[in-house]
Coordinates of N, CA and C in Angstrom, one line a residue:
Chain A
G1 N 224.1 -16.5 107.3 CA 224.0 -16.7 105.3 C 225.4 -17.1 104.8
E2 N 225.6 -17.2 103.5 CA 226.6 -17.6 103.0 C 227.7 -16.6 102.8
N3 N 228.5 -17.1 103.1 CA 229.9 -15.9 102.9 C 230.9 -16.6 102.1
V4 N 231.7 -15.9 100.7 CA 232.7 -16.6 100.1 C 233.7 -15.9 100.2
E5 N 235.0 -16.2 100.6 CA 236.0 -15.6 100.4 C 237.2 -16.0 99.3
Q6 N 237.7 -15.3 98.4 CA 238.5 -15.5 97.4 C 239.9 -14.8 97.7
H7 N 240.9 -15.5 97.0 CA 242.5 -15.1 97.0 C 243.2 -15.7 96.1
P8 N 244.2 -15.1 95.8 CA 244.4 -13.6 95.9 C 244.0 -12.8 95.3
S9 N 243.8 -11.3 96.0 CA 242.8 -10.4 94.9 C 243.3 -9.8 94.1
T10 N 245.0 -10.1 93.9 CA 245.7 -9.9 92.4 C 246.9 -10.6 92.2
L11 N 246.8 -11.3 91.0 CA 247.6 -12.3 90.4 C 248.4 -11.8 89.2
S12 N 249.6 -12.2 89.0 CA 250.5 -11.7 87.9 C 251.4 -12.6 87.6
V13 N 251.0 -12.9 86.2 CA 251.6 -14.1 85.8 C 252.4 -14.0 84.3
Q14 N 253.3 -14.6 84.1 CA 253.7 -14.4 82.5 C 253.0 -15.1 81.7
E15 N 253.1 -14.8 80.7 CA 252.3 -15.7 79.4 C 252.9 -17.3 79.2
G16 N 252.1 -18.0 79.5 CA 252.3 -19.4 79.3 C 252.3 -20.1 80.9
D17 N 252.4 -19.2 82.0 CA 252.2 -20.0 83.3 C 250.5 -20.3 83.6
S18 N 250.6 -20.9 84.7 CA 249.5 -21.3 85.2 C 249.1 -20.4 86.3
A19 N 247.9 -20.2 86.8 CA 247.3 -19.1 87.5 C 246.3 -19.8 88.1
V20 N 246.2 -20.0 89.6 CA 245.2 -20.7 90.2 C 244.8 -19.6 91.2
I21 N 243.1 -19.6 91.5 CA 242.6 -18.8 92.2 C 241.7 -19.5 93.4
K22 N 241.6 -19.3 94.5 CA 241.1 -20.1 95.7 C 239.9 -19.3 96.4
C23 N 238.8 -20.6 96.7 CA 238.0 -19.9 97.2 C 237.3 -20.6 98.2
T24 N 236.8 -20.2 99.4 CA 236.1 -20.9 100.4 C 234.8 -20.4 100.9
Y25 N 234.1 -21.1 101.1 CA 232.9 -20.8 101.2 C 231.9 -21.6 102.9
S26 N 231.6 -20.9 103.7 CA 231.0 -21.1 104.8 C 229.3 -22.1 104.8
D27 N 228.9 -22.2 103.7 CA 227.2 -22.7 104.0 C 227.5 -24.2 103.5
S28 N 227.5 -24.8 104.5 CA 227.3 -26.7 104.0 C 226.6 -26.8 103.0
A29 N 225.6 -26.5 102.8 CA 224.3 -26.4 102.2 C 224.3 -26.0 100.9
S30 N 225.4 -24.9 100.5 CA 225.7 -25.1 98.8 C 226.0 -25.9 98.1
N31 N 225.4 -25.8 96.7 CA 225.7 -26.8 95.8 C 226.0 -26.8 94.3
Y32 N 226.1 -25.4 94.3 CA 226.5 -24.8 93.3 C 227.7 -23.5 93.0
F33 N 229.0 -24.0 91.9 CA 230.0 -23.4 92.2 C 230.5 -22.9 91.0
P34 N 230.0 -21.3 90.5 CA 230.3 -20.8 89.1 C 231.4 -20.0 89.1
W35 N 232.3 -20.0 88.1 CA 233.2 -19.0 87.9 C 233.1 -18.2 86.9
Y36 N 233.5 -16.9 87.2 CA 233.0 -15.6 86.1 C 233.9 -15.0 85.7
K37 N 234.2 -14.6 84.6 CA 235.4 -13.6 84.1 C 234.3 -12.2 84.0
Q38 N 235.1 -11.2 84.5 CA 234.3 -9.7 84.0 C 235.7 -9.0 83.4
E39 N 235.6 -8.6 82.2 CA 236.4 -7.4 82.0 C 235.6 -6.1 82.0
L40 N 236.2 -4.8 82.0 CA 235.9 -3.8 82.6 C 235.0 -3.0 81.7
G41 N 233.7 -3.1 82.4 CA 232.6 -2.2 82.2 C 231.5 -3.1 81.4
K42 N 231.9 -4.7 81.8 CA 230.9 -5.9 80.8 C 230.3 -6.7 81.6
R43 N 229.8 -7.1 81.5 CA 228.8 -8.5 82.1 C 229.6 -9.2 82.3
P44 N 229.6 -10.0 84.0 CA 230.5 -11.6 84.0 C 229.8 -12.4 83.0
Q45 N 230.9 -13.0 82.9 CA 230.9 -14.2 81.6 C 231.0 -15.4 82.4
L46 N 230.2 -16.7 82.4 CA 230.4 -17.7 82.8 C 231.7 -18.6 82.2
I47 N 232.6 -19.0 82.9 CA 233.6 -19.7 82.3 C 233.5 -21.1 82.5
I48 N 233.3 -21.4 83.4 CA 233.0 -22.8 84.1 C 232.4 -22.7 85.5
D49 N 231.5 -24.0 85.6 CA 230.8 -24.4 87.1 C 230.7 -25.7 87.6
I50 N 230.8 -25.9 88.8 CA 231.1 -27.0 89.3 C 229.8 -27.2 90.3
R51 N 229.2 -28.6 90.5 CA 228.0 -28.9 91.6 C 228.9 -29.4 92.4
S52 N 228.2 -30.1 93.7 CA 228.6 -30.8 94.5 C 229.1 -32.1 94.5
N53 N 228.2 -32.5 93.6 CA 228.3 -33.9 93.3 C 229.7 -34.5 92.2
V54 N 230.4 -33.5 91.7 CA 231.7 -33.6 91.4 C 232.8 -33.1 92.2
G55 N 234.0 -33.6 91.6 CA 235.1 -33.0 92.4 C 235.9 -32.3 91.6
E56 N 235.7 -32.6 90.2 CA 236.6 -32.0 89.5 C 236.1 -31.9 88.0
K57 N 236.7 -30.7 87.4 CA 235.7 -30.6 86.2 C 236.6 -29.8 85.0
K58 N 237.1 -29.9 84.0 CA 238.0 -29.2 83.1 C 237.4 -29.3 81.7
D59 N 237.8 -28.0 81.0 CA 237.2 -27.1 80.1 C 238.3 -26.6 79.2
Q60 N 239.2 -27.6 78.4 CA 240.1 -26.9 77.7 C 241.4 -26.8 78.6
R61 N 241.5 -25.1 78.9 CA 242.7 -24.6 79.6 C 242.4 -24.4 81.2
I62 N 241.1 -24.8 81.5 CA 240.4 -24.2 82.5 C 240.0 -25.3 83.3
A63 N 240.2 -25.4 84.1 CA 239.9 -26.3 85.2 C 239.2 -25.9 86.5
V64 N 238.7 -26.8 87.5 CA 237.8 -26.1 88.8 C 238.0 -27.5 89.8
T65 N 238.5 -27.1 90.7 CA 238.5 -28.6 91.7 C 237.5 -28.3 92.8
L66 N 236.7 -29.1 93.5 CA 236.1 -28.5 94.6 C 236.3 -30.0 95.7
N67 N 236.5 -29.3 97.1 CA 236.5 -30.0 98.2 C 235.6 -29.7 99.0
K68 N 234.4 -30.2 99.1 CA 233.3 -30.2 99.8 C 233.5 -30.6 101.5
T69 N 234.4 -31.1 101.6 CA 234.9 -31.5 103.3 C 235.4 -30.1 103.7
A70 N 236.3 -29.3 103.0 CA 237.1 -28.5 103.4 C 236.3 -27.2 103.1
K71 N 235.2 -27.6 102.5 CA 234.3 -26.1 102.0 C 235.5 -25.1 101.0
H72 N 236.3 -25.8 100.0 CA 237.0 -25.0 99.1 C 237.2 -25.3 97.7
F73 N 236.9 -24.5 96.7 CA 237.2 -24.9 95.5 C 238.2 -24.1 95.1
S74 N 238.5 -24.4 93.9 CA 239.6 -23.4 93.2 C 239.5 -23.7 91.3
L75 N 240.0 -22.4 90.9 CA 240.0 -22.4 89.4 C 241.5 -22.5 89.1
H76 N 241.7 -23.0 88.0 CA 242.8 -23.5 87.7 C 242.9 -23.0 86.2
I77 N 243.9 -22.5 85.6 CA 244.2 -21.7 84.2 C 245.3 -21.9 83.7
T78 N 245.6 -22.8 82.7 CA 246.8 -23.5 82.3 C 246.9 -22.4 80.9
E79 N 248.4 -22.6 80.5 CA 248.9 -22.0 79.6 C 248.5 -20.4 79.6
T80 N 248.4 -19.8 80.6 CA 247.9 -18.4 80.1 C 248.2 -17.5 78.8
Q81 N 247.3 -17.0 78.7 CA 247.3 -16.0 77.5 C 247.2 -14.4 77.8
P82 N 247.7 -13.5 77.5 CA 247.4 -12.4 77.8 C 245.7 -11.9 77.5
E83 N 245.3 -12.7 76.5 CA 243.5 -12.1 76.5 C 243.0 -12.7 77.8
D84 N 243.7 -13.4 78.7 CA 242.9 -14.0 80.0 C 243.1 -13.0 81.4
S85 N 243.8 -12.1 80.3 CA 243.6 -10.8 81.9 C 242.4 -10.6 82.1
A86 N 241.8 -10.0 83.2 CA 240.3 -9.8 83.6 C 240.1 -9.9 84.8
V87 N 239.0 -9.5 85.5 CA 239.1 -10.0 87.0 C 238.0 -11.2 86.8
Y88 N 238.1 -12.0 88.0 CA 237.8 -13.4 88.1 C 236.9 -13.4 89.3
F89 N 235.8 -14.1 89.1 CA 234.9 -14.0 90.4 C 234.6 -15.4 90.7
C90 N 234.5 -16.0 91.5 CA 234.1 -17.1 92.4 C 232.3 -17.0 93.0
A91 N 231.5 -17.9 92.9 CA 230.4 -17.9 93.5 C 229.7 -18.8 94.2
A92 N 228.9 -18.9 95.0 CA 228.4 -20.1 95.6 C 226.8 -19.9 95.5
S93 N 226.2 -20.9 95.7 CA 224.6 -20.9 95.7 C 224.2 -21.9 96.5
S94 N 223.1 -22.2 96.9 CA 222.3 -23.4 97.4 C 220.8 -23.5 96.6
L95 N 220.4 -24.3 96.6 CA 219.0 -24.7 96.1 C 218.0 -23.8 97.1
G96 N 218.1 -23.7 98.2 CA 217.3 -22.9 99.2 C 217.6 -21.6 98.6
G97 N 216.3 -20.7 99.0 CA 216.6 -19.2 98.6 C 216.7 -18.5 97.1
Y98 N 216.3 -19.4 96.1 CA 216.1 -19.2 95.2 C 217.5 -19.4 94.1
N99 N 218.2 -20.0 95.0 CA 219.7 -20.1 94.0 C 220.2 -18.9 94.2
K100 N 220.0 -18.0 94.8 CA 221.0 -16.8 95.2 C 222.4 -16.9 95.0
L101 N 223.4 -16.3 94.0 CA 224.7 -16.4 94.4 C 224.9 -15.6 95.2
I102 N 226.3 -15.6 96.0 CA 226.8 -14.5 96.8 C 228.6 -14.8 96.1
F103 N 229.1 -14.1 95.5 CA 230.1 -14.1 95.0 C 231.3 -13.5 95.8
G104 N 232.6 -14.2 95.7 CA 233.9 -13.5 96.3 C 234.5 -12.0 95.7
A105 N 235.1 -11.9 96.5 CA 235.7 -10.4 96.0 C 236.5 -10.2 94.9
G106 N 236.8 -11.1 94.3 CA 237.2 -11.0 93.0 C 238.9 -11.1 92.9
T107 N 239.5 -11.8 91.5 CA 241.3 -11.8 91.7 C 241.1 -10.8 90.4
R108 N 242.0 -10.0 90.4 CA 242.5 -9.2 89.3 C 243.6 -10.4 88.3
L109 N 243.6 -10.3 87.5 CA 244.6 -11.5 86.8 C 245.2 -10.6 85.8
A110 N 246.7 -10.4 85.8 CA 247.5 -9.8 84.6 C 247.9 -11.0 84.0
V111 N 248.0 -11.1 82.5 CA 249.2 -11.9 81.8 C 250.0 -11.3 81.4
H112 N 251.2 -11.2 81.8 CA 252.5 -10.5 81.0 C 252.7 -11.3 79.7
P113 N 253.0 -10.8 78.4 CA 253.6 -11.3 77.2 C 255.1 -11.5 77.6
Chain B
G1 N 221.6 -18.1 72.5 CA 220.5 -18.5 73.3 C 220.3 -18.0 74.6
A2 N 219.3 -17.7 75.5 CA 219.5 -17.1 76.7 C 219.9 -16.0 77.1
V3 N 219.5 -14.9 76.1 CA 220.1 -13.7 76.2 C 219.2 -12.6 77.2
V4 N 220.1 -11.8 77.9 CA 219.1 -10.8 79.0 C 219.7 -9.8 78.6
S5 N 218.8 -8.5 78.2 CA 219.1 -7.2 78.2 C 219.0 -6.2 79.1
Q6 N 219.7 -5.2 79.2 CA 219.1 -4.1 80.2 C 218.9 -3.0 79.1
H7 N 218.4 -2.0 79.8 CA 218.0 -0.8 79.3 C 217.7 0.4 80.4
P8 N 218.8 1.4 80.6 CA 219.3 1.8 79.3 C 220.8 1.2 79.7
S9 N 222.1 1.8 79.0 CA 223.0 1.1 79.0 C 224.1 1.8 80.3
W10 N 223.4 3.0 80.2 CA 224.3 4.2 80.9 C 223.2 5.2 81.3
V11 N 223.1 6.2 82.6 CA 222.2 7.2 82.5 C 222.7 8.0 83.5
I12 N 222.7 9.2 83.2 CA 223.3 10.4 83.8 C 221.9 11.0 84.4
C13 N 221.9 11.1 85.9 CA 220.7 12.0 86.2 C 221.2 13.1 87.2
K14 N 220.2 13.9 87.7 CA 220.4 14.7 88.5 C 220.0 14.3 90.2
S15 N 220.5 14.9 91.1 CA 220.4 14.3 92.4 C 218.8 14.6 93.1
G16 N 218.2 13.7 93.6 CA 216.9 13.8 93.8 C 215.8 13.5 92.8
T17 N 216.4 13.1 91.5 CA 215.4 12.5 90.7 C 215.1 10.7 90.4
S18 N 214.5 10.2 90.2 CA 214.3 8.6 90.1 C 214.6 8.0 88.7
V19 N 215.4 6.9 88.4 CA 215.6 6.5 87.6 C 215.1 5.3 87.7
K20 N 214.7 4.9 86.2 CA 214.1 3.3 86.1 C 215.0 2.5 85.2
I21 N 215.5 1.4 85.7 CA 216.2 0.4 85.0 C 215.7 -0.9 84.2
E22 N 215.5 -1.2 83.0 CA 214.6 -2.7 82.5 C 215.9 -3.8 82.4
C23 N 215.4 -4.4 82.8 CA 216.1 -6.3 82.7 C 214.9 -7.1 81.9
R24 N 215.2 -7.5 80.5 CA 214.6 -8.6 79.8 C 215.0 -9.3 79.4
S25 N 214.4 -10.5 79.5 CA 215.2 -11.8 79.2 C 214.0 -12.1 77.8
L26 N 215.0 -12.2 76.7 CA 214.9 -12.0 75.5 C 214.3 -13.3 74.6
D27 N 214.8 -14.4 74.8 CA 214.3 -15.8 74.3 C 214.1 -16.8 75.5
F28 N 213.8 -16.5 76.4 CA 213.1 -17.5 77.6 C 212.4 -16.4 78.5
Q29 N 211.7 -17.4 79.2 CA 210.9 -17.0 80.1 C 212.0 -17.2 81.6
A30 N 211.9 -16.1 82.7 CA 212.7 -16.1 83.9 C 212.0 -16.5 85.0
T31 N 212.1 -17.8 85.4 CA 211.6 -17.8 86.6 C 211.9 -16.8 87.8
T32 N 213.0 -16.6 88.1 CA 213.4 -15.4 89.0 C 214.6 -14.6 88.5
M33 N 214.5 -13.5 88.7 CA 215.4 -12.3 88.2 C 216.0 -11.8 89.1
F34 N 217.4 -11.3 89.5 CA 218.3 -10.9 90.9 C 218.6 -9.8 90.2
W35 N 219.4 -8.8 91.2 CA 219.4 -7.5 90.9 C 220.7 -7.1 91.7
Y36 N 221.7 -7.0 91.1 CA 223.1 -6.6 91.8 C 223.7 -5.1 91.6
R37 N 224.2 -4.9 92.7 CA 224.8 -3.6 92.4 C 226.5 -3.7 92.8
Q38 N 227.3 -2.9 91.4 CA 229.1 -3.3 91.8 C 229.5 -1.6 91.6
F39 N 230.0 -1.5 92.6 CA 231.2 -0.2 93.0 C 232.3 -0.3 92.2
P40 N 233.3 0.4 91.7 CA 234.4 0.3 91.0 C 235.1 -0.6 91.8
K41 N 235.7 -1.6 91.0 CA 236.8 -2.4 91.8 C 236.2 -3.2 92.6
Q42 N 235.0 -3.4 92.9 CA 234.2 -4.2 93.7 C 233.3 -5.5 93.5
S43 N 233.1 -6.3 93.8 CA 232.6 -7.2 93.8 C 231.2 -7.1 93.4
L44 N 230.2 -7.8 93.0 CA 229.1 -8.2 92.7 C 228.1 -7.9 93.9
M45 N 227.2 -7.1 94.3 CA 226.7 -7.4 95.8 C 225.3 -7.6 95.0
L46 N 224.6 -8.7 95.7 CA 223.0 -8.9 95.6 C 222.6 -7.6 96.3
M47 N 221.3 -7.1 95.5 CA 220.4 -6.1 96.1 C 219.2 -6.9 96.5
A48 N 218.5 -7.6 95.7 CA 217.4 -8.2 95.5 C 217.0 -9.5 94.9
T49 N 215.9 -10.3 95.2 CA 215.7 -11.4 94.6 C 214.1 -10.9 93.9
S50 N 213.7 -11.0 92.7 CA 212.4 -11.0 92.4 C 212.0 -12.3 91.7
N51 N 210.4 -12.6 91.7 CA 209.5 -13.6 91.3 C 208.9 -12.9 90.6
E52 N 208.3 -13.0 89.5 CA 206.8 -12.8 88.9 C 206.1 -13.0 89.7
G53 N 205.4 -11.7 89.8 CA 204.1 -11.8 90.1 C 203.9 -11.7 91.8
S54 N 205.2 -11.7 92.5 CA 205.1 -11.5 93.9 C 206.3 -10.5 94.3
K55 N 206.4 -10.1 95.8 CA 207.2 -9.0 96.0 C 208.6 -9.5 96.3
A56 N 209.8 -8.9 95.6 CA 211.1 -8.9 96.1 C 211.3 -9.1 97.3
T57 N 212.1 -10.1 97.2 CA 213.1 -9.9 98.6 C 214.3 -9.3 98.6
Y58 N 214.4 -8.2 99.0 CA 215.5 -7.7 99.7 C 216.9 -8.3 100.4
E59 N 218.0 -8.1 100.3 CA 219.2 -8.5 101.0 C 219.1 -7.5 102.0
Q60 N 219.7 -7.9 103.3 CA 220.1 -7.3 104.3 C 220.8 -5.9 104.2
G61 N 220.2 -4.6 104.7 CA 221.1 -3.2 104.3 C 220.7 -2.7 103.3
V62 N 219.6 -3.3 102.2 CA 219.2 -2.6 101.1 C 217.5 -1.9 101.4
E63 N 217.9 -0.6 100.8 CA 216.4 0.1 101.3 C 215.3 -0.2 100.3
K64 N 214.3 -0.7 101.0 CA 213.1 -1.4 99.6 C 212.6 -0.4 99.2
D65 N 212.2 0.7 100.0 CA 211.2 2.0 99.8 C 212.7 3.0 98.4
K66 N 214.0 2.6 98.4 CA 214.2 3.5 97.4 C 214.7 2.6 96.5
F67 N 214.8 1.3 96.5 CA 215.2 0.7 95.3 C 214.0 -0.3 94.9
L68 N 212.8 0.5 94.2 CA 211.5 -0.3 93.8 C 211.9 -1.2 92.9
I69 N 211.4 -2.5 93.1 CA 211.4 -3.8 92.0 C 210.3 -4.2 91.6
N70 N 210.2 -4.1 90.5 CA 208.8 -4.8 90.0 C 208.6 -5.8 88.8
H71 N 208.5 -7.1 89.3 CA 208.6 -8.1 88.1 C 207.0 -8.4 87.5
A72 N 206.6 -7.8 86.4 CA 205.6 -7.7 86.1 C 204.9 -8.7 84.9
S73 N 206.1 -9.5 84.7 CA 205.7 -10.3 83.9 C 207.1 -11.4 83.8
L74 N 207.2 -12.9 82.9 CA 208.2 -13.9 83.3 C 209.2 -13.5 82.2
T75 N 209.5 -11.8 81.5 CA 210.4 -11.4 81.0 C 210.8 -10.2 81.0
L76 N 210.1 -9.7 82.2 CA 210.6 -8.4 82.2 C 210.5 -8.0 84.1
S77 N 211.6 -7.4 84.3 CA 212.0 -6.9 85.8 C 212.7 -5.5 85.6
T78 N 212.2 -4.2 86.4 CA 212.6 -3.1 86.7 C 213.0 -2.8 88.2
L79 N 213.8 -2.5 88.0 CA 214.7 -1.4 89.2 C 214.4 -0.3 89.0
T80 N 213.8 0.6 90.2 CA 213.8 2.0 90.1 C 214.6 2.5 91.4
V81 N 215.4 3.5 91.0 CA 216.2 4.2 92.0 C 215.5 5.4 92.4
T82 N 214.6 5.7 93.3 CA 214.2 6.8 93.9 C 214.7 7.9 94.9
S83 N 214.6 9.1 94.3 CA 215.3 10.2 94.8 C 217.2 9.7 94.9
A84 N 217.5 9.5 93.9 CA 218.6 9.0 93.5 C 219.8 10.4 93.9
H85 N 220.9 9.8 94.8 CA 222.0 10.6 95.2 C 223.3 10.2 94.5
P86 N 224.2 11.2 94.9 CA 225.6 10.6 94.4 C 226.1 9.2 94.7
E87 N 225.7 8.7 96.2 CA 226.7 7.7 96.7 C 225.6 6.4 95.8
D88 N 224.6 7.0 94.8 CA 223.6 5.7 94.5 C 223.9 5.4 92.9
S89 N 225.2 6.0 92.9 CA 226.0 6.0 91.3 C 226.9 4.8 91.7
S90 N 226.7 3.8 90.6 CA 227.0 2.5 90.3 C 226.9 1.7 89.2
F91 N 227.2 0.6 88.9 CA 226.8 -0.1 87.9 C 226.1 -1.4 88.3
Y92 N 224.8 -1.4 88.1 CA 223.7 -2.1 88.3 C 223.3 -3.3 87.2
I93 N 223.5 -4.3 87.8 CA 223.6 -5.7 86.6 C 222.2 -6.4 87.4
C94 N 221.5 -7.0 86.4 CA 220.5 -8.3 86.4 C 220.9 -9.3 86.0
S95 N 220.5 -10.4 86.5 CA 220.7 -11.6 85.8 C 219.2 -12.7 86.3
A96 N 219.1 -13.6 85.6 CA 218.0 -14.2 85.0 C 218.2 -15.7 85.3
R97 N 217.4 -16.6 86.0 CA 217.3 -17.9 86.0 C 216.0 -18.6 84.7
A98 N 216.4 -19.1 84.2 CA 215.6 -19.9 83.4 C 214.6 -20.8 83.3
R99 N 213.5 -20.7 83.0 CA 212.5 -21.9 83.0 C 212.9 -22.6 81.7
D100 N 212.8 -23.9 82.0 CA 213.0 -25.0 81.2 C 214.0 -24.7 79.9
R101 N 215.3 -24.2 80.8 CA 216.1 -24.2 79.8 C 217.7 -24.4 80.5
G102 N 218.3 -25.5 80.7 CA 219.7 -26.0 80.9 C 219.2 -25.7 82.7
P103 N 220.4 -26.0 83.4 CA 220.4 -26.3 84.8 C 219.7 -25.0 85.6
A104 N 218.8 -25.8 86.6 CA 217.7 -24.7 87.0 C 218.5 -23.5 88.1
D105 N 220.1 -23.9 88.3 CA 221.0 -22.8 89.1 C 221.7 -22.0 88.3
T106 N 221.8 -22.1 86.7 CA 222.7 -21.1 86.2 C 221.7 -19.8 86.0
Q107 N 222.6 -19.0 85.9 CA 221.9 -17.2 86.0 C 222.9 -16.7 84.6
Y108 N 221.9 -15.9 84.3 CA 222.2 -15.1 82.6 C 222.2 -14.1 83.1
F109 N 223.2 -13.1 82.8 CA 223.5 -11.8 83.4 C 223.2 -10.9 82.0
G110 N 222.8 -9.8 82.6 CA 222.7 -8.6 81.6 C 223.7 -7.8 81.2
P111 N 223.4 -7.2 80.5 CA 225.1 -6.3 80.1 C 225.2 -5.0 81.3
G112 N 224.4 -4.8 82.0 CA 224.5 -3.6 83.3 C 224.5 -2.6 82.9
T113 N 224.1 -1.7 83.7 CA 223.5 -0.3 83.2 C 224.5 0.8 84.3
R114 N 225.0 1.6 83.6 CA 225.9 2.2 84.8 C 225.2 3.7 84.7
L115 N 224.9 3.7 86.2 CA 224.1 5.0 86.9 C 225.3 6.1 87.4
T116 N 225.2 7.4 86.8 CA 226.0 8.6 87.3 C 224.6 9.8 87.9
V117 N 225.0 9.8 89.2 CA 224.3 10.8 89.7 C 225.2 12.0 90.0
L118 N 224.4 13.2 89.6 CA 225.3 14.2 89.8 C 224.7 15.4 91.1

């Protein structure tokens, strides 16, 4: 089955700096790659996603890149703000198996003023 | 739009009792619902996938007789933790895929239910 690895597990940056989180996946059939932000005790919030027919997608300060050949995808946050502090999860799914999501282990991002 | 609710938001129960958690899609019909468990400072682990009117598909290592899932309608799925023990204490989150709303692969998450077993 699918396996998703995520790095780093923790990331500390100064306000205004960029943050990059990387994930790799194992199943070449995976074609949907969402990123979620989760605050303590809350539901995961979808912040951006990318599908396998696209290499890069951007939404204001957030961007995601996908390299299908290497089976990895990355989240880029620019001009970080303290409110970006949270745990970020990547995930992967494929059309087979009801599109079930397999999550990475998560990255705890701390943005210091 | 695409709101998923869970009830209760938190529950405390005694060891050996059963607890039922409801997951509802409020403004859409869900083709598939998923149940996840999240231990403190860990990731979301998929427990099972359920489709309306059919048996749930459990992930490897998840006891189907302990975690009973019923998906009686296109807007409601329930998870019953039977004979709960302290090690079942966790954050249980459901999600749903929508019929006829947005991309088919997008999942909408509920707010989660915190279960504490004493």
